[in-house]
mmCIF file of C-alpha atoms in Angstrom:
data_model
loop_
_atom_site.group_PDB
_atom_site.id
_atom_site.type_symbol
_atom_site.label_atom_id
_atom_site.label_comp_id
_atom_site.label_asym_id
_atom_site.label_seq_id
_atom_site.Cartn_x
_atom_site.Cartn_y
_atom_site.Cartn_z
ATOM 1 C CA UNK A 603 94.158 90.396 29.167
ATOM 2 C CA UNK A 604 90.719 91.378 29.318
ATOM 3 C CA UNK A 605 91.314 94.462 31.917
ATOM 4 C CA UNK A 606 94.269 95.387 29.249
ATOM 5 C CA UNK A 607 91.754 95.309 26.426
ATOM 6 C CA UNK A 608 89.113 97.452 28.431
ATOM 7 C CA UNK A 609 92.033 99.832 29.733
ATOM 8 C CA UNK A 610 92.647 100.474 25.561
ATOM 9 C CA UNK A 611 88.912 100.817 25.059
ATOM 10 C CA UNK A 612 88.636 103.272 27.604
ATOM 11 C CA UNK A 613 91.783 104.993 26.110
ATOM 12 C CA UNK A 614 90.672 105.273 22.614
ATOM 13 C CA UNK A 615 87.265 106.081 23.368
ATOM 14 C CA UNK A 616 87.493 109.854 22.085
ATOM 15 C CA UNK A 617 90.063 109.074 19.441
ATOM 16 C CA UNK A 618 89.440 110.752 15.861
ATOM 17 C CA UNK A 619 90.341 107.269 14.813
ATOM 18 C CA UNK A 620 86.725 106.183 16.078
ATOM 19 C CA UNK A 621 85.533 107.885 13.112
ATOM 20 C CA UNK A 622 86.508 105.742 10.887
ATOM 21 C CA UNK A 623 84.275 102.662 10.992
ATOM 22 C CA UNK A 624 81.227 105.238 10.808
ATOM 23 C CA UNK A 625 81.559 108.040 9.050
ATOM 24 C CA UNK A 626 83.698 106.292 6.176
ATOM 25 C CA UNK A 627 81.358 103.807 5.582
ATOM 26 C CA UNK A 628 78.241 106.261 5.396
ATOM 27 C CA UNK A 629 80.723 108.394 2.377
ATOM 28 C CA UNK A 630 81.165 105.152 0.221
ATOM 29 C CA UNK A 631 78.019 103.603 0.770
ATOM 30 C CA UNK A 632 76.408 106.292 -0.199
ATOM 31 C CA UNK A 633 78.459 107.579 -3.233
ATOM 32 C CA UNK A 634 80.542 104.821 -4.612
ATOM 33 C CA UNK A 635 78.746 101.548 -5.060
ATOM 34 C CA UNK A 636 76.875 101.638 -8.549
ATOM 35 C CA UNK A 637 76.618 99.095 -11.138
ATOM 36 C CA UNK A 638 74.079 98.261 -14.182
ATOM 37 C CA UNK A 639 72.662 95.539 -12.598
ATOM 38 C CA UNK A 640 72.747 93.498 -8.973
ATOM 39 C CA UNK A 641 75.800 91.544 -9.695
ATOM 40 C CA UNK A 642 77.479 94.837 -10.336
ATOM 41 C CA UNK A 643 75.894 96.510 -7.321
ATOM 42 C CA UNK A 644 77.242 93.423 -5.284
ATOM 43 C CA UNK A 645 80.605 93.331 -6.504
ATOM 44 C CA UNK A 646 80.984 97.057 -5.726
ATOM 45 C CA UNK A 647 79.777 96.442 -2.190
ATOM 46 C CA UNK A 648 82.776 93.921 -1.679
ATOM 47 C CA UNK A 649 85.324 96.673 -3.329
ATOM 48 C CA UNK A 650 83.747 98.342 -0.626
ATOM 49 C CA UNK A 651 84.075 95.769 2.129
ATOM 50 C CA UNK A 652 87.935 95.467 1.524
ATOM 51 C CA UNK A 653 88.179 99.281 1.865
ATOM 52 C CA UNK A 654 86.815 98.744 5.397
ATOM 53 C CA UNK A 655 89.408 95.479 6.464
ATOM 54 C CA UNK A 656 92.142 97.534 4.866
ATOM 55 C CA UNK A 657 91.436 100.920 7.140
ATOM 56 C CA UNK A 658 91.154 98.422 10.052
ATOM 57 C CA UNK A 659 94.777 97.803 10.419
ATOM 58 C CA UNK A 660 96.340 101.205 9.314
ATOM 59 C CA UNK A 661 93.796 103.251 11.402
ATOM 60 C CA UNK A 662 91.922 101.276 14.089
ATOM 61 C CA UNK A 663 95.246 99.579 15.268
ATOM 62 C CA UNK A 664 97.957 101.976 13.698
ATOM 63 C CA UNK A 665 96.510 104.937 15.702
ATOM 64 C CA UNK A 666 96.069 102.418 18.818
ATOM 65 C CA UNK A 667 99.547 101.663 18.832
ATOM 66 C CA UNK A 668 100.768 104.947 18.113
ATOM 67 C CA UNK A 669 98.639 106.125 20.853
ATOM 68 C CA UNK A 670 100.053 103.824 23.459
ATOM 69 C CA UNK A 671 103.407 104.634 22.413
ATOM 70 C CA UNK A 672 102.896 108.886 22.998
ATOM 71 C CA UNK A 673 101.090 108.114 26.438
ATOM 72 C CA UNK A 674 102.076 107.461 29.662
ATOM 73 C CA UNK A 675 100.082 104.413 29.909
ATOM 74 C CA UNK A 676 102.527 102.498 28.285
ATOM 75 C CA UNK A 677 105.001 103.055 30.720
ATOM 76 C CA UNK A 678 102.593 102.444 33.866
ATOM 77 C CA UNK A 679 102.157 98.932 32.035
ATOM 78 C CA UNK A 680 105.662 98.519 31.843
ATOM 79 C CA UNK A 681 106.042 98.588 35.286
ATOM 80 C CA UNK A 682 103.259 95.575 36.070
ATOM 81 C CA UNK A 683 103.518 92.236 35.341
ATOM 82 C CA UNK A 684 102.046 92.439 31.793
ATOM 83 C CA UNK A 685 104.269 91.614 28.736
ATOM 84 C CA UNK A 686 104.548 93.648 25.241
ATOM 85 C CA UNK A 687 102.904 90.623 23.621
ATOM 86 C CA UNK A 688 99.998 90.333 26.106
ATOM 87 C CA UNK A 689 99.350 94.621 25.162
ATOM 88 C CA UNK A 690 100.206 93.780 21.190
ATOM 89 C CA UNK A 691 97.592 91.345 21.584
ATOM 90 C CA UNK A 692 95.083 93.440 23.424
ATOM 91 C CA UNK A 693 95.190 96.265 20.602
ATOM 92 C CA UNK A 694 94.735 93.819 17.635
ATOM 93 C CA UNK A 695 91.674 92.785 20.114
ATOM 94 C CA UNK A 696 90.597 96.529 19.641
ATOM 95 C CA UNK A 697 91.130 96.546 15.977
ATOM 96 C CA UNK A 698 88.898 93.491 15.599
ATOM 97 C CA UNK A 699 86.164 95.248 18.012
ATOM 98 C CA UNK A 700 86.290 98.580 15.678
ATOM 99 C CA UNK A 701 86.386 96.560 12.457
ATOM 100 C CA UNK A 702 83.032 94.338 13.789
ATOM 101 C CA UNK A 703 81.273 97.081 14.216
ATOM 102 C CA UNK A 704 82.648 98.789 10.260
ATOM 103 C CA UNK A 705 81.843 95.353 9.330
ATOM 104 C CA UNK A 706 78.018 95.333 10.944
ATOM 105 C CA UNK A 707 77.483 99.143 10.194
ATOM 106 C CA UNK A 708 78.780 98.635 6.849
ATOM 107 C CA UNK A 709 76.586 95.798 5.292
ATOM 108 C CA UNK A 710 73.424 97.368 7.341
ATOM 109 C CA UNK A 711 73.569 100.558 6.216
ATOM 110 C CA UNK A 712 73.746 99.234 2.571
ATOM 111 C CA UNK A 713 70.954 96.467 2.947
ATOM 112 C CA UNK A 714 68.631 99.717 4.204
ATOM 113 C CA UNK A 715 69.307 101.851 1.231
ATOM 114 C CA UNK A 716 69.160 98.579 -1.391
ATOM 115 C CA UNK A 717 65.633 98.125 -0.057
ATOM 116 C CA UNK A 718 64.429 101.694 -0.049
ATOM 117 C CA UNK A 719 64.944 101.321 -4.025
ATOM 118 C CA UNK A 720 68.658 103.929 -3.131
ATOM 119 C CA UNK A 721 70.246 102.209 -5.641
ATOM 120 C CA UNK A 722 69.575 102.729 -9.879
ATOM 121 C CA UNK A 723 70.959 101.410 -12.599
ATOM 122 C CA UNK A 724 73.678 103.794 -14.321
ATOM 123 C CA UNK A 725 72.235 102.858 -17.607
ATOM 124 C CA UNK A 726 68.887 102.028 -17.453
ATOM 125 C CA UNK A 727 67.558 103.910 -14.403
ATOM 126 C CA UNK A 728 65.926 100.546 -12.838
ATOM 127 C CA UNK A 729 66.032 99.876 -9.296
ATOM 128 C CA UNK A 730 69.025 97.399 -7.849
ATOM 129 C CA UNK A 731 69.352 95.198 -4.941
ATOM 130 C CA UNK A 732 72.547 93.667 -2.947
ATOM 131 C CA UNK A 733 71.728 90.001 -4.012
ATOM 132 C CA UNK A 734 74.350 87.906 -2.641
ATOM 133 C CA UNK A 735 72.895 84.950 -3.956
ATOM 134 C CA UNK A 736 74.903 86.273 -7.120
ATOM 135 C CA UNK A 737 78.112 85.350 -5.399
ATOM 136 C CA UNK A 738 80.097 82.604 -6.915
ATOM 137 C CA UNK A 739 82.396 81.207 -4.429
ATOM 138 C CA UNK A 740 81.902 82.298 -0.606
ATOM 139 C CA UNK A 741 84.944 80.578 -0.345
ATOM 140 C CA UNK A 742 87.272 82.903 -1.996
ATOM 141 C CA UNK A 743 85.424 86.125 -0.315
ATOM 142 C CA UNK A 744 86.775 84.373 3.258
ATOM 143 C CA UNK A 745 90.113 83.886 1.670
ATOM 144 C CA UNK A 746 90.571 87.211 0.634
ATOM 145 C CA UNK A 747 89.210 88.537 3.825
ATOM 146 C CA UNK A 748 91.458 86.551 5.897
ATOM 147 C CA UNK A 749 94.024 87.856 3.679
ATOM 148 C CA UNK A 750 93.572 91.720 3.990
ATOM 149 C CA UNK A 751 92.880 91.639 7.311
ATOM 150 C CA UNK A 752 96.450 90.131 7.690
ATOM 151 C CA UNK A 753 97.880 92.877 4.874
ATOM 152 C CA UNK A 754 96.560 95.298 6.714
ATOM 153 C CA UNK A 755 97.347 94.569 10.312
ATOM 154 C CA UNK A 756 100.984 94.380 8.899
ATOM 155 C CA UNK A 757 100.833 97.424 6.943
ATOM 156 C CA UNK A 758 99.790 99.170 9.561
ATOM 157 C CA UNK A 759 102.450 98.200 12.124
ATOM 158 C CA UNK A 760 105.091 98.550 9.722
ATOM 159 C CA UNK A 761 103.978 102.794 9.426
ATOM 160 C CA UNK A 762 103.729 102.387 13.135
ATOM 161 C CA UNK A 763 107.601 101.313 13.234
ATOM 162 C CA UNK A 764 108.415 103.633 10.678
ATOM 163 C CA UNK A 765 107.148 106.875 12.198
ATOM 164 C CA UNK A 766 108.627 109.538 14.553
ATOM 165 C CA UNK A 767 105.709 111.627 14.880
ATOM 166 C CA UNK A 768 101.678 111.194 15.040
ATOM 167 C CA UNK A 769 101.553 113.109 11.756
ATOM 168 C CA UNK A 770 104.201 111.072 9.963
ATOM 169 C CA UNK A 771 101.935 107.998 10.693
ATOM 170 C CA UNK A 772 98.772 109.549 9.763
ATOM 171 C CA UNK A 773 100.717 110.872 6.174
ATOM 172 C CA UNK A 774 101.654 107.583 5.523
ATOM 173 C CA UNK A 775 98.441 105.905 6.544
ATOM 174 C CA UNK A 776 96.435 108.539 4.507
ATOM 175 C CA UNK A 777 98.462 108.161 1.400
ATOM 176 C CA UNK A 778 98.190 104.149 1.573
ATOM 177 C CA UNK A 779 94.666 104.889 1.839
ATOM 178 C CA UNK A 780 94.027 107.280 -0.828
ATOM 179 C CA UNK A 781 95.787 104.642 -3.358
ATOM 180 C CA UNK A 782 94.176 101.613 -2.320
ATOM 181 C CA UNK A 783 90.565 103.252 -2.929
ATOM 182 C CA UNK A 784 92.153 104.626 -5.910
ATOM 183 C CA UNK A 785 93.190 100.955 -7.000
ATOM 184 C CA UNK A 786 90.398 99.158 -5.401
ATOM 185 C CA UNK A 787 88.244 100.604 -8.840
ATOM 186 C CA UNK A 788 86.108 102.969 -6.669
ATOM 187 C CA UNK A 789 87.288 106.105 -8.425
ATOM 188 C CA UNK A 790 88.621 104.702 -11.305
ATOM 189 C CA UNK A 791 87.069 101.714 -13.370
ATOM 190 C CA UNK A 792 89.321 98.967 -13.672
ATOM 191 C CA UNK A 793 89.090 98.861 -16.923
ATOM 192 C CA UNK A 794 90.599 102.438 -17.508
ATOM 193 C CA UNK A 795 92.574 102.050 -14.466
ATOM 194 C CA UNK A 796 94.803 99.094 -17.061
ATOM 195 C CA UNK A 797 95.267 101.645 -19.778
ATOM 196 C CA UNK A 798 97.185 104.028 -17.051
ATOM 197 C CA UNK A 799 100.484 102.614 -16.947
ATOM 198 C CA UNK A 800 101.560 104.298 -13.242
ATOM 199 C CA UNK A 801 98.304 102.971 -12.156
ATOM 200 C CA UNK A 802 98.674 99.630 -13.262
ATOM 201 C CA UNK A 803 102.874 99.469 -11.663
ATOM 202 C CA UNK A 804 101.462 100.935 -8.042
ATOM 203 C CA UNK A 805 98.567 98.204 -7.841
ATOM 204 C CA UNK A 806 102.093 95.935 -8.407
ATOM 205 C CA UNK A 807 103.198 97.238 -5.195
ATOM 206 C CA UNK A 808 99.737 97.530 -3.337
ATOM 207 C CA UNK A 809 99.318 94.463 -1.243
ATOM 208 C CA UNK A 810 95.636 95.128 -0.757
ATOM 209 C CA UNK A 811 94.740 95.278 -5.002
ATOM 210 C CA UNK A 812 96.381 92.088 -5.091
ATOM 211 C CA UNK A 813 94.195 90.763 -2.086
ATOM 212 C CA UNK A 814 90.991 92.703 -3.435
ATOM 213 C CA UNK A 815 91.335 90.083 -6.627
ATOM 214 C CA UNK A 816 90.581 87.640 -4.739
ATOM 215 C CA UNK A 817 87.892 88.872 -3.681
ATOM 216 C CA UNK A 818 86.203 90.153 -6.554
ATOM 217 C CA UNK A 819 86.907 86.449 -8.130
ATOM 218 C CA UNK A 820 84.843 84.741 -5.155
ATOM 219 C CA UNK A 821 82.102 87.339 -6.405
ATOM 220 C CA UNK A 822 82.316 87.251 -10.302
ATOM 221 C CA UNK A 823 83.459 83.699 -10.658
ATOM 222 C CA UNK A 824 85.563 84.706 -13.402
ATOM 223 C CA UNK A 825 87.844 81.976 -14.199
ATOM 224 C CA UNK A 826 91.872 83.280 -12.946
ATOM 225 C CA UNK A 827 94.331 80.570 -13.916
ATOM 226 C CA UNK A 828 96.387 82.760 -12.275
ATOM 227 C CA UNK A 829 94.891 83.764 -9.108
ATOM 228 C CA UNK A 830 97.853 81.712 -6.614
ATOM 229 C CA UNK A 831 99.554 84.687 -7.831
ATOM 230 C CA UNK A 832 96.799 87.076 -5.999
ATOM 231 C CA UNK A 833 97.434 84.942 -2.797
ATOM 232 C CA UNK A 834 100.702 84.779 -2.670
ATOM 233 C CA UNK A 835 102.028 88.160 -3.663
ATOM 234 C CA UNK A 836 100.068 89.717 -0.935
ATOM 235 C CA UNK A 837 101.152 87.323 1.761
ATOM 236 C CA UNK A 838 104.787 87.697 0.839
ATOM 237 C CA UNK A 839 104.063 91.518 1.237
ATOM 238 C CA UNK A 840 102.647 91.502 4.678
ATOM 239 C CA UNK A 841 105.784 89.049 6.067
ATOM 240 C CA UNK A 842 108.128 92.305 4.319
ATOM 241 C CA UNK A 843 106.182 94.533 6.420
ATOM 242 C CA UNK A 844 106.268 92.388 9.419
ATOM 243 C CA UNK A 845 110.091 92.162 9.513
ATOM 244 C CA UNK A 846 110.692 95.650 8.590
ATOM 245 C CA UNK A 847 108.364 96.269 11.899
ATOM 246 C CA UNK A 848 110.241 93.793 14.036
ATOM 247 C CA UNK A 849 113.330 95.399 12.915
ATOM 248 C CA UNK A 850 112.447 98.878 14.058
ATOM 249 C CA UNK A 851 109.508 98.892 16.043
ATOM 250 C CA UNK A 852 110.227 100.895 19.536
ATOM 251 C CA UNK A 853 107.704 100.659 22.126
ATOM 252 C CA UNK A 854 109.317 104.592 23.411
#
């Protein structure tokens, strides 16, 4: 397993899909946390956090897979000893490794720029810190963390399935993206985002909105009498994707 997981290291190592985890981060550090205070500021951060576990499984294992399935490696493996579930297990290995260091690079990069004084109040110009000791319930962060990892994992497998071609994966992966961040209230405020009916029926269908609410909760501590809903809903999601994937997935 662990000569598998360097094998797909060494593979992926010039991958465009490396990008991710850096570059992305650096763009929505940098532009879309804001807030009028630190609790604000925090909470963004998090929206920001579940942008990085969602890309994870799309990109960091969705281009992994579809990567061993174009190259010839695959089929040198298939001729060994090693079994599908042993090199199914090595990639989400990978995926883990790439979203570590999104993870790390992430919450670094902010912490530097929330102590050079980056960060300003949108309404009163005054200087704002990442405080986490704002967070409510470090419980429900984990949750939904554990939770859109698993989304995302199974998203991206299910595109991986789905696709014929490289660029039908990355059109599908791209588009996912694009309306999660959309959702996640990075480009659009929540609060307007619930006056836009289309807006409000996609997050419906978005498994990671529904796992970003949980999220948010463990941050705000806003009482949800209904947040089982924003557990279950995403889990039931991610088993869809995971038997549409078992039902079409084709390792040539």
């Amino acid at each position: 397993m662990t000569a598998l997981y360097k094998l797909i290291l060494k593979t992926n190592i010039k991958s465009p899909s490396l990008a991710f985890p850096i570059v992305t981060p650096i763009v929505f550090v940098l532009v879309f946390i804001s807030g009028t205070n630190d609790e604000e500021l925090t909470t963004s951060f998090f929206k920001i956090i579940s942008i990085m576990l969602m890309q994870s499984g799309t990109f960091g294992f969705g281009f992994t897979m579809i990567a061993l399935k174009k190259s010839i490696m695959l089929k040198r493996i298939g001729a060994t000893k090693i079994t599908k579930p042993e090199v199914l297990t090595a990639s989400i290995l990978y995926g883990f490794t790439m979203l570590l260091i999104s993870l790390v690079w992430t919450t670094s990069f902010t912490m530097i720029l929330s102590v050079s004084g980056y960060y300003l109040s949108s309404t009163t110009g005054e200087t704002l810190h990442i405080d986490f000791a704002t967070v409510a319930n470090w419980g429900y962060i984990v949750l939904g963390i554990i939770i859109s990892i698993f989304v995302s994992y199974s998203i991206g497998m299910m595109f991986v399935s789905l696709a014929r071609t490289d660029e039908q994966f990355a059109m599908s992966a791209m588009l996912y993206f694009f309306f999660s961040i959309l959702l996640a209230g990075l480009l659009v405020n929540n609060e307007i985002r619930q006056e836009i009916p289309f807006m409000v029926w996609t997050g419906y269908f978005n498994p990671t909105v529904w796992a970003n609410q949980i999220i948010n909760f463990g941050v705000s501590g806003v009482n949800n009498e209904e947040l089982w809903l924003e557990i279950v809903v995403p889990i039931l999601m991610a088993i869809l994707a995971i038997g549409v994937s078992l039902k079409t997935f084709k390792w040539d």
